[in-house]
Amino acid sequence: MARVTIDRVEKTYKGNVRAVKGIDLTIPDGQFVVLVGPSGCGKSTTLRMIAGLEDISGGTISIGDRVVNNVPPKDRDIAMVFQNYALYPHMTVYQNMAFGLRLRKAPKSEIEKRVRDASSILGLDEYLQRKPKALSGGQRQRVALGRAIVREPACFLFDEPLSNLDAKLRVTMRSELKALHQRLKTTTVYVTHDQEEAMTLGDLVVVMADGEIQQAGSPDQVFRAPVNRFVAGFVGMPPMNFLEGRLQGSGDAIVWKESASNGAEIAVPPPLARHAAGSSGQPAVLGVRPGAITLDPDAPDNRSFEATVEVVEPLGEMTDIRLTTASGAALTARVSSVDGSNPGIGDRVRVTLDADRIHLFEPGPFGRSLDAPATPASTPGGTEAA
Ligand code: ADP
């Protein structure tokens, strides 16, 4: 096992495409780290540079104590699992798993032991003599994992390994992967565009956008204390709601006022107001997660505002309610479903915000959080839970 260190790593493709713009990341030994972000943000390029499948334009990558910039992939002591796991169709499960070790001329008894161990961990014992075409999608993905496990590498690299599976199987395999990591404790770097996959799998979640790391932290940190509006909007489903406005007042009596003339006005709770001190008149985007909204007709005016129900989506235990504010801004509330109490379309309701779960951001899609004093974007944690 090994720690992976990424130091000021850059990648510029032909045509001056700056896919990765100088990122720093330390992946502690034995941790499961997920690189997550929208398509094109540079996560696969980062993974492929760790694997050695892509040259590095600048910076260094180390696996353990060894700088691997110029080490060929086969000598990096890594094993990679891709979305298209491409098993050899003419080989049995056993032969597929043994293939890499045979190429490396491992002794037969050693191959036998490692394949048997991996197949027992992955529940593949009864399929060892089958060909891939006689397996389900999930079983094939397990064989692909088996091929990686038998190598006993210092580090696993996964590139969207579950995206070819149907939704239900993806969730099952996700749990299996997590259990597997808890058992083997091999350092793992996992790439996905799916924030839910990132949150459920990662010890450390690294949110990327536009070739840069926006935030690296525990799932709880990136969810509760996003460093900017991008992270706040990317992590969590349904996404955080954002309303444009500005701050007014001073001391502990700061209010956030929606931009429109008939807009909402919300008292900024004291801890947040302290950070925002001296910022009266400053434009600020208010962020609130759907789950931090209740529809309470008796709420105090300075924590609530009126809105109109547009769509009601029952989800079983919870119901999503899509609303528009008086100024026309869209908002989603996720509330507990209580028999017969859902509002109807066109109803006017009072939207109440949980004061402890209000966030404020500077304007713009990457607007910095005003929730806490500034911290460097790539430092895990560092911001107070909000
Ligand atoms: P992600 O995995 O986050 O979807 P990638 O790392 O694949 O993103 O790509 C990051 C950026 O680099 C994208 O803009 C993509 O178009 C570009 N890119 C990826 N591979 C190449 C390549 N071989 N040549 C030129 N540009 C590339």
CSV table of C-alpha atoms and ligand atoms in Angstrom, one decimal:
chain,number,residue,atom,x,y,z
A,1,MET,CA,0.0,0.0,0.0
A,2,ALA,CA,1.1,3.6,-0.5
A,3,ARG,CA,0.4,7.2,-0.2
A,4,VAL,CA,-0.1,9.1,-3.5
A,5,THR,CA,1.2,12.7,-3.7
A,6,ILE,CA,0.2,15.0,-6.5
A,7,ASP,CA,2.3,18.2,-6.5
A,8,ARG,CA,1.4,21.2,-8.8
A,9,VAL,CA,0.4,18.7,-11.6
A,10,GLU,CA,-0.6,20.2,-14.9
A,11,LYS,CA,-1.8,18.8,-18.2
A,12,THR,CA,-2.0,20.7,-21.4
A,13,TYR,CA,-3.1,18.8,-24.5
A,14,LYS,CA,-2.3,19.7,-28.0
A,15,GLY,CA,-4.1,22.9,-29.1
A,16,ASN,CA,-3.4,24.5,-25.7
A,17,VAL,CA,-6.2,22.6,-24.0
A,18,ARG,CA,-5.5,23.1,-20.3
A,19,ALA,CA,-7.2,20.0,-18.9
A,20,VAL,CA,-5.5,20.2,-15.4
A,21,LYS,CA,-4.3,23.5,-14.1
A,22,GLY,CA,-1.7,22.8,-11.4
A,23,ILE,CA,-3.4,20.7,-8.7
A,24,ASP,CA,-2.1,19.6,-5.3
A,25,LEU,CA,-3.5,16.6,-3.5
A,26,THR,CA,-2.2,14.1,-0.9
A,27,ILE,CA,-4.0,10.8,-0.9
A,28,PRO,CA,-3.2,9.1,2.4
A,29,ASP,CA,-2.2,5.5,2.5
A,30,GLY,CA,-5.2,3.2,2.6
A,31,GLN,CA,-7.8,5.9,1.8
A,32,PHE,CA,-10.6,5.8,-0.7
A,33,VAL,CA,-10.5,9.1,-2.6
A,34,VAL,CA,-13.1,10.1,-5.1
A,35,LEU,CA,-12.4,12.7,-7.9
A,36,VAL,CA,-15.8,14.0,-8.8
A,37,GLY,CA,-17.0,16.8,-11.1
A,38,PRO,CA,-18.9,17.5,-14.3
A,39,SER,CA,-17.8,16.1,-17.6
A,40,GLY,CA,-14.6,17.7,-18.9
A,41,CYS,CA,-13.4,18.9,-15.5
A,42,GLY,CA,-10.1,17.0,-15.8
A,43,LYS,CA,-10.7,14.0,-13.5
A,44,SER,CA,-10.0,11.2,-16.0
A,45,THR,CA,-6.9,13.1,-17.1
A,46,THR,CA,-5.7,13.3,-13.5
A,47,LEU,CA,-6.3,9.6,-13.0
A,48,ARG,CA,-4.6,8.7,-16.3
A,49,MET,CA,-1.6,10.7,-15.2
A,50,ILE,CA,-1.4,8.8,-11.9
A,51,ALA,CA,-1.6,5.6,-14.0
A,52,GLY,CA,1.1,6.7,-16.4
A,53,LEU,CA,-1.2,6.5,-19.4
A,54,GLU,CA,-0.9,10.2,-20.0
A,55,ASP,CA,2.3,12.3,-19.8
A,56,ILE,CA,2.5,15.1,-17.2
A,57,SER,CA,3.0,18.6,-18.5
A,58,GLY,CA,4.2,20.0,-15.2
A,59,GLY,CA,4.6,19.0,-11.5
A,60,THR,CA,5.3,15.6,-9.9
A,61,ILE,CA,3.4,12.5,-9.0
A,62,SER,CA,4.7,10.2,-6.3
A,63,ILE,CA,3.4,6.8,-5.3
A,64,GLY,CA,4.9,5.9,-1.9
A,65,ASP,CA,8.3,7.6,-1.8
A,66,ARG,CA,9.0,7.2,-5.5
A,67,VAL,CA,8.5,10.0,-8.1
A,68,VAL,CA,6.8,8.1,-10.9
A,69,ASN,CA,6.7,10.9,-13.6
A,70,ASN,CA,8.9,8.8,-15.9
A,71,VAL,CA,8.0,5.3,-14.7
A,72,PRO,CA,6.1,3.2,-17.2
A,73,PRO,CA,2.6,2.2,-16.2
A,74,LYS,CA,3.4,-1.5,-15.7
A,75,ASP,CA,6.1,-0.6,-13.2
A,76,ARG,CA,4.0,1.8,-11.1
A,77,ASP,CA,2.5,-1.0,-8.9
A,78,ILE,CA,-1.1,0.1,-9.7
A,79,ALA,CA,-4.1,-1.7,-11.0
A,80,MET,CA,-6.8,0.1,-13.0
A,81,VAL,CA,-10.5,-0.8,-13.6
A,82,PHE,CA,-12.3,1.0,-16.4
A,83,GLN,CA,-15.9,1.5,-17.4
A,84,ASN,CA,-15.3,-0.9,-20.3
A,85,TYR,CA,-13.7,-3.7,-18.5
A,86,ALA,CA,-13.1,-5.8,-21.6
A,87,LEU,CA,-12.7,-9.3,-20.4
A,88,TYR,CA,-11.1,-11.8,-22.8
A,89,PRO,CA,-14.2,-13.6,-24.2
A,90,HIS,CA,-12.4,-16.8,-25.1
A,91,MET,CA,-11.0,-17.3,-21.5
A,92,THR,CA,-12.7,-18.6,-18.4
A,93,VAL,CA,-13.2,-16.4,-15.4
A,94,TYR,CA,-10.2,-18.1,-13.8
A,95,GLN,CA,-8.0,-17.5,-16.9
A,96,ASN,CA,-9.1,-13.9,-17.1
A,97,MET,CA,-8.1,-13.3,-13.5
A,98,ALA,CA,-4.9,-15.2,-13.8
A,99,PHE,CA,-3.8,-13.6,-17.1
A,100,GLY,CA,-1.9,-10.6,-15.7
A,101,LEU,CA,0.0,-12.8,-13.3
A,102,ARG,CA,0.9,-15.3,-16.0
A,103,LEU,CA,2.3,-12.4,-18.1
A,104,ARG,CA,4.4,-11.5,-15.2
A,105,LYS,CA,5.6,-15.1,-15.0
A,106,ALA,CA,4.4,-15.5,-11.4
A,107,PRO,CA,4.8,-19.1,-10.1
A,108,LYS,CA,1.7,-21.3,-10.8
A,109,SER,CA,1.0,-22.0,-7.2
A,110,GLU,CA,1.1,-18.3,-6.4
A,111,ILE,CA,-1.3,-17.6,-9.2
A,112,GLU,CA,-3.7,-20.3,-8.0
A,113,LYS,CA,-3.6,-19.0,-4.5
A,114,ARG,CA,-4.3,-15.3,-5.4
A,115,VAL,CA,-7.1,-16.2,-7.9
A,116,ARG,CA,-8.8,-18.4,-5.3
A,117,ASP,CA,-8.5,-15.7,-2.6
A,118,ALA,CA,-9.9,-13.1,-4.9
A,119,SER,CA,-12.7,-15.3,-6.2
A,120,SER,CA,-13.7,-16.1,-2.6
A,121,ILE,CA,-13.7,-12.4,-1.6
A,122,LEU,CA,-15.8,-11.5,-4.7
A,123,GLY,CA,-18.2,-14.5,-4.5
A,124,LEU,CA,-17.1,-15.9,-7.8
A,125,ASP,CA,-16.1,-19.4,-6.7
A,126,GLU,CA,-18.8,-21.2,-8.6
A,127,TYR,CA,-18.2,-19.3,-11.9
A,128,LEU,CA,-14.4,-19.8,-12.3
A,129,GLN,CA,-14.8,-22.2,-15.3
A,130,ARG,CA,-17.4,-20.0,-17.1
A,131,LYS,CA,-16.8,-17.7,-20.0
A,132,PRO,CA,-17.7,-14.0,-19.6
A,133,LYS,CA,-20.7,-14.3,-22.0
A,134,ALA,CA,-22.4,-16.7,-19.5
A,135,LEU,CA,-22.2,-14.0,-16.7
A,136,SER,CA,-24.4,-11.2,-15.6
A,137,GLY,CA,-23.2,-7.5,-15.9
A,138,GLY,CA,-22.5,-7.4,-12.2
A,139,GLN,CA,-20.6,-10.7,-12.2
A,140,ARG,CA,-18.4,-9.5,-15.2
A,141,GLN,CA,-17.7,-6.3,-13.3
A,142,ARG,CA,-16.6,-8.5,-10.3
A,143,VAL,CA,-14.2,-10.4,-12.6
A,144,ALA,CA,-12.7,-7.1,-13.7
A,145,LEU,CA,-12.2,-6.2,-10.0
A,146,GLY,CA,-10.7,-9.7,-9.5
A,147,ARG,CA,-8.2,-9.1,-12.2
A,148,ALA,CA,-7.1,-5.9,-10.3
A,149,ILE,CA,-7.1,-7.6,-6.8
A,150,VAL,CA,-4.9,-10.5,-7.8
A,151,ARG,CA,-2.2,-8.1,-8.7
A,152,GLU,CA,-2.0,-6.9,-5.0
A,153,PRO,CA,-1.1,-3.4,-6.1
A,154,ALA,CA,-0.1,-0.5,-4.0
A,155,CYS,CA,-3.0,1.5,-5.4
A,156,PHE,CA,-6.3,0.9,-7.2
A,157,LEU,CA,-7.4,3.3,-9.9
A,158,PHE,CA,-11.0,3.2,-11.0
A,159,ASP,CA,-12.4,5.2,-13.9
A,160,GLU,CA,-16.3,5.3,-13.7
A,161,PRO,CA,-16.3,1.5,-13.2
A,162,LEU,CA,-20.0,1.3,-12.5
A,163,SER,CA,-21.5,3.5,-15.2
A,164,ASN,CA,-22.3,0.6,-17.6
A,165,LEU,CA,-24.5,-1.1,-15.0
A,166,ASP,CA,-28.2,-0.5,-14.5
A,167,ALA,CA,-29.3,1.8,-11.6
A,168,LYS,CA,-30.1,-1.0,-9.2
A,169,LEU,CA,-26.9,-3.0,-9.8
A,170,ARG,CA,-24.9,0.2,-9.5
A,171,VAL,CA,-26.1,0.7,-6.0
A,172,THR,CA,-25.4,-3.0,-5.1
A,173,MET,CA,-21.9,-2.9,-6.6
A,174,ARG,CA,-21.2,0.4,-4.8
A,175,SER,CA,-21.8,-1.3,-1.5
A,176,GLU,CA,-19.6,-4.2,-2.5
A,177,LEU,CA,-16.8,-1.9,-3.5
A,178,LYS,CA,-17.0,-0.1,-0.2
A,179,ALA,CA,-17.0,-3.4,1.7
A,180,LEU,CA,-14.1,-4.6,-0.4
A,181,HIS,CA,-12.1,-1.5,0.4
A,182,GLN,CA,-12.8,-1.9,4.1
A,183,ARG,CA,-11.4,-5.4,3.9
A,184,LEU,CA,-8.3,-4.8,1.7
A,185,LYS,CA,-7.6,-1.2,2.7
A,186,THR,CA,-5.7,-0.6,-0.5
A,187,THR,CA,-5.2,3.1,-1.4
A,188,THR,CA,-7.9,3.8,-4.0
A,189,VAL,CA,-8.5,6.7,-6.5
A,190,TYR,CA,-11.9,6.6,-8.0
A,191,VAL,CA,-13.3,8.9,-10.7
A,192,THR,CA,-17.0,9.5,-11.2
A,193,HIS,CA,-19.3,12.3,-12.4
A,194,ASP,CA,-22.0,11.1,-9.9
A,195,GLN,CA,-22.0,13.1,-6.7
A,196,GLU,CA,-24.0,10.4,-4.8
A,197,GLU,CA,-21.4,7.8,-5.7
A,198,ALA,CA,-18.7,10.1,-4.6
A,199,MET,CA,-20.4,10.9,-1.2
A,200,THR,CA,-21.2,7.2,-0.4
A,201,LEU,CA,-17.8,5.8,-1.4
A,202,GLY,CA,-15.2,8.4,-0.5
A,203,ASP,CA,-13.2,8.9,2.7
A,204,LEU,CA,-12.1,12.0,0.9
A,205,VAL,CA,-14.2,13.7,-1.8
A,206,VAL,CA,-12.3,15.9,-4.2
A,207,VAL,CA,-14.6,18.2,-6.2
A,208,MET,CA,-13.1,19.4,-9.5
A,209,ALA,CA,-14.3,21.9,-12.0
A,210,ASP,CA,-12.5,23.5,-15.0
A,211,GLY,CA,-9.2,21.7,-14.4
A,212,GLU,CA,-8.9,22.8,-10.8
A,213,ILE,CA,-9.7,21.3,-7.4
A,214,GLN,CA,-12.5,23.3,-5.8
A,215,GLN,CA,-12.5,21.5,-2.5
A,216,ALA,CA,-11.2,18.3,-0.9
A,217,GLY,CA,-12.8,17.1,2.3
A,218,SER,CA,-14.8,14.4,3.9
A,219,PRO,CA,-18.3,13.9,2.5
A,220,ASP,CA,-19.7,15.8,5.5
A,221,GLN,CA,-17.3,18.8,5.0
A,222,VAL,CA,-18.1,19.2,1.3
A,223,PHE,CA,-21.8,18.9,2.1
A,224,ARG,CA,-22.0,21.1,5.2
A,225,ALA,CA,-19.3,23.6,4.6
A,226,PRO,CA,-18.9,24.1,0.8
A,227,VAL,CA,-16.1,26.6,0.1
A,228,ASN,CA,-17.9,28.1,-2.9
A,229,ARG,CA,-21.2,28.1,-4.8
A,230,PHE,CA,-20.0,25.6,-7.3
A,231,VAL,CA,-19.3,22.9,-4.6
A,232,ALA,CA,-22.6,23.9,-2.8
A,233,GLY,CA,-24.6,23.4,-6.0
A,234,PHE,CA,-22.8,20.2,-7.2
A,235,VAL,CA,-23.0,18.2,-4.0
A,236,GLY,CA,-26.4,17.2,-2.7
A,237,MET,CA,-29.6,16.2,-4.5
A,238,PRO,CA,-31.9,18.0,-5.2
A,239,PRO,CA,-29.3,20.7,-5.5
A,240,MET,CA,-29.0,23.7,-3.1
A,241,ASN,CA,-31.3,26.6,-4.0
A,242,PHE,CA,-29.7,30.0,-4.7
A,243,LEU,CA,-31.3,33.4,-4.5
A,244,GLU,CA,-29.6,36.6,-5.7
A,245,GLY,CA,-29.7,39.6,-3.3
A,246,ARG,CA,-27.6,41.8,-1.1
A,247,LEU,CA,-26.6,42.3,2.5
A,248,GLN,CA,-27.9,45.3,4.5
A,249,GLY,CA,-27.5,46.5,8.1
A,250,SER,CA,-24.6,46.2,10.5
A,251,GLY,CA,-23.4,44.3,13.6
A,252,ASP,CA,-25.7,41.3,14.5
A,253,ALA,CA,-28.6,42.9,12.7
A,254,ILE,CA,-27.7,42.0,9.1
A,255,VAL,CA,-30.4,41.1,6.7
A,256,TRP,CA,-30.2,39.5,3.3
A,257,LYS,CA,-32.6,41.1,0.8
A,258,GLU,CA,-33.6,39.5,-2.4
A,259,SER,CA,-32.8,41.7,-5.5
A,260,ALA,CA,-36.3,42.2,-6.7
A,261,SER,CA,-38.4,45.1,-5.2
A,262,ASN,CA,-41.0,42.7,-3.8
A,263,GLY,CA,-38.3,40.2,-2.8
A,264,ALA,CA,-37.8,38.2,0.4
A,265,GLU,CA,-36.0,39.5,3.4
A,266,ILE,CA,-34.2,37.1,5.7
A,267,ALA,CA,-32.4,37.9,9.0
A,268,VAL,CA,-28.8,36.6,8.8
A,269,PRO,CA,-28.2,34.5,11.9
A,270,PRO,CA,-25.5,35.9,14.3
A,271,PRO,CA,-22.5,33.6,13.5
A,272,LEU,CA,-22.9,34.2,9.8
A,273,ALA,CA,-23.6,37.9,10.4
A,274,ARG,CA,-20.3,38.2,12.3
A,275,HIS,CA,-18.4,36.9,9.2
A,276,ALA,CA,-20.3,39.2,6.9
A,277,ALA,CA,-19.7,42.2,9.2
A,278,GLY,CA,-18.9,45.4,7.3
A,279,SER,CA,-20.4,44.1,4.2
A,280,SER,CA,-23.6,46.1,4.0
A,281,GLY,CA,-24.6,46.8,0.5
A,282,GLN,CA,-22.5,43.9,-0.8
A,283,PRO,CA,-24.2,41.6,-3.3
A,284,ALA,CA,-24.6,38.1,-1.8
A,285,VAL,CA,-26.2,34.9,-3.0
A,286,LEU,CA,-28.3,33.1,-0.4
A,287,GLY,CA,-28.0,29.3,-0.5
A,288,VAL,CA,-30.4,26.9,1.2
A,289,ARG,CA,-30.8,23.2,0.7
A,290,PRO,CA,-34.3,21.8,-0.1
A,291,GLY,CA,-34.2,19.9,3.2
A,292,ALA,CA,-33.6,23.1,5.2
A,293,ILE,CA,-36.9,24.5,4.1
A,294,THR,CA,-40.3,24.0,5.8
A,295,LEU,CA,-43.7,25.3,4.8
A,296,ASP,CA,-44.9,26.9,8.1
A,297,PRO,CA,-47.8,29.4,8.0
A,298,ASP,CA,-46.9,30.7,11.5
A,299,ALA,CA,-43.2,31.4,10.8
A,300,PRO,CA,-41.8,34.8,11.8
A,301,ASP,CA,-41.5,37.2,8.9
A,302,ASN,CA,-37.8,37.7,9.1
A,303,ARG,CA,-37.2,34.0,8.5
A,304,SER,CA,-39.8,33.3,5.9
A,305,PHE,CA,-41.4,34.6,2.7
A,306,GLU,CA,-44.3,33.8,0.5
A,307,ALA,CA,-44.1,31.6,-2.6
A,308,THR,CA,-46.4,29.8,-5.0
A,309,VAL,CA,-46.5,26.1,-5.5
A,310,GLU,CA,-45.8,25.1,-9.1
A,311,VAL,CA,-45.2,21.3,-8.9
A,312,VAL,CA,-45.6,18.6,-6.2
A,313,GLU,CA,-43.5,15.5,-6.5
A,314,PRO,CA,-44.3,12.8,-3.9
A,315,LEU,CA,-41.3,10.5,-3.3
A,316,GLY,CA,-42.8,8.2,-0.6
A,317,GLU,CA,-41.4,9.4,2.8
A,318,MET,CA,-40.5,12.8,1.4
A,319,THR,CA,-42.2,15.2,-1.1
A,320,ASP,CA,-40.4,17.7,-3.3
A,321,ILE,CA,-42.3,20.9,-3.8
A,322,ARG,CA,-41.2,23.3,-6.6
A,323,LEU,CA,-42.0,26.9,-5.8
A,324,THR,CA,-41.6,30.4,-7.2
A,325,THR,CA,-41.0,33.4,-5.0
A,326,ALA,CA,-42.9,36.7,-5.4
A,327,SER,CA,-40.0,37.9,-7.5
A,328,GLY,CA,-40.2,34.8,-9.8
A,329,ALA,CA,-37.1,32.9,-8.5
A,330,ALA,CA,-37.4,29.1,-8.5
A,331,LEU,CA,-37.0,27.1,-5.3
A,332,THR,CA,-37.3,23.5,-4.3
A,333,ALA,CA,-38.4,22.3,-0.9
A,334,ARG,CA,-38.1,18.7,0.3
A,335,VAL,CA,-40.6,18.2,3.1
A,336,SER,CA,-41.8,15.1,5.0
A,337,SER,CA,-44.9,13.6,3.4
A,338,VAL,CA,-47.7,13.8,5.9
A,339,ASP,CA,-51.0,12.2,4.8
A,340,GLY,CA,-53.2,14.6,2.9
A,341,SER,CA,-51.3,17.6,3.9
A,342,ASN,CA,-49.4,18.3,0.7
A,343,PRO,CA,-50.2,21.7,-0.8
A,344,GLY,CA,-51.9,21.9,-4.1
A,345,ILE,CA,-50.6,23.5,-7.3
A,346,GLY,CA,-51.2,27.2,-7.3
A,347,ASP,CA,-51.4,27.4,-3.5
A,348,ARG,CA,-49.6,30.3,-1.8
A,349,VAL,CA,-47.4,29.0,1.1
A,350,ARG,CA,-44.9,30.5,3.6
A,351,VAL,CA,-41.4,29.3,3.0
A,352,THR,CA,-39.4,29.1,6.2
A,353,LEU,CA,-35.6,28.7,6.2
A,354,ASP,CA,-33.7,26.8,8.9
A,355,ALA,CA,-31.6,29.6,10.2
A,356,ASP,CA,-28.7,27.3,11.1
A,357,ARG,CA,-28.5,26.0,7.5
A,358,ILE,CA,-28.4,29.2,5.5
A,359,HIS,CA,-25.3,29.8,3.4
A,360,LEU,CA,-24.1,33.1,1.8
A,361,PHE,CA,-21.8,33.3,-1.3
A,362,GLU,CA,-20.2,36.0,-3.3
A,363,PRO,CA,-21.9,36.5,-6.7
A,364,GLY,CA,-21.0,34.3,-9.7
A,365,PRO,CA,-20.9,30.6,-10.4
A,366,PHE,CA,-17.7,30.1,-8.3
A,367,GLY,CA,-18.6,32.7,-5.7
A,368,ARG,CA,-16.6,32.2,-2.5
A,369,SER,CA,-18.5,31.2,0.6
A,370,LEU,CA,-19.1,34.0,3.1
A,371,ASP,CA,-20.0,31.5,5.8
A,372,ALA,CA,-16.5,31.5,7.3
A,373,PRO,CA,-13.1,33.2,7.0
A,374,ALA,CA,-11.3,32.4,3.7
A,375,THR,CA,-9.4,29.2,3.5
A,376,PRO,CA,-7.3,27.9,0.6
A,377,ALA,CA,-9.7,26.0,-1.8
A,378,SER,CA,-7.9,22.7,-1.7
A,379,THR,CA,-7.4,22.4,2.0
A,380,PRO,CA,-9.6,19.6,3.4
A,381,GLY,CA,-11.8,21.0,6.1
A,382,GLY,CA,-10.8,24.3,7.5
A,383,THR,CA,-14.2,25.9,7.3
A,384,GLU,CA,-16.7,25.7,10.2
A,385,ALA,CA,-19.6,23.4,9.7
A,386,ALA,CA,-22.6,25.5,8.7
B,1,ADP,P1,-13.4,14.4,-17.3
B,1,ADP,O1,-12.8,13.0,-17.0
B,1,ADP,O2,-13.6,15.2,-16.1
B,1,ADP,O3,-14.7,14.3,-18.1
B,1,ADP,P2,-11.1,14.7,-19.0
B,1,ADP,O4,-10.0,14.6,-18.1
B,1,ADP,O5,-11.4,13.5,-19.9
B,1,ADP,O6,-12.4,15.2,-18.2
B,1,ADP,O7,-10.9,16.0,-20.0
B,1,ADP,C1,-10.6,17.3,-19.5
B,1,ADP,C2,-10.4,18.2,-20.7
B,1,ADP,O8,-9.4,17.8,-21.5
B,1,ADP,C3,-11.7,18.3,-21.6
B,1,ADP,O9,-11.8,19.6,-22.0
B,1,ADP,C4,-11.3,17.3,-22.7
B,1,ADP,O10,-12.0,17.7,-23.9
B,1,ADP,C5,-9.8,17.6,-22.9
B,1,ADP,N1,-9.1,16.4,-23.4
B,1,ADP,C6,-9.2,15.1,-22.8
B,1,ADP,N2,-8.4,14.3,-23.6
B,1,ADP,C7,-7.9,15.0,-24.6
B,1,ADP,C8,-7.0,14.7,-25.6
B,1,ADP,N3,-6.4,13.5,-25.8
B,1,ADP,N4,-6.6,15.7,-26.5
B,1,ADP,C9,-7.1,17.0,-26.3
B,1,ADP,N5,-8.0,17.3,-25.3
B,1,ADP,C10,-8.3,16.4,-24.5
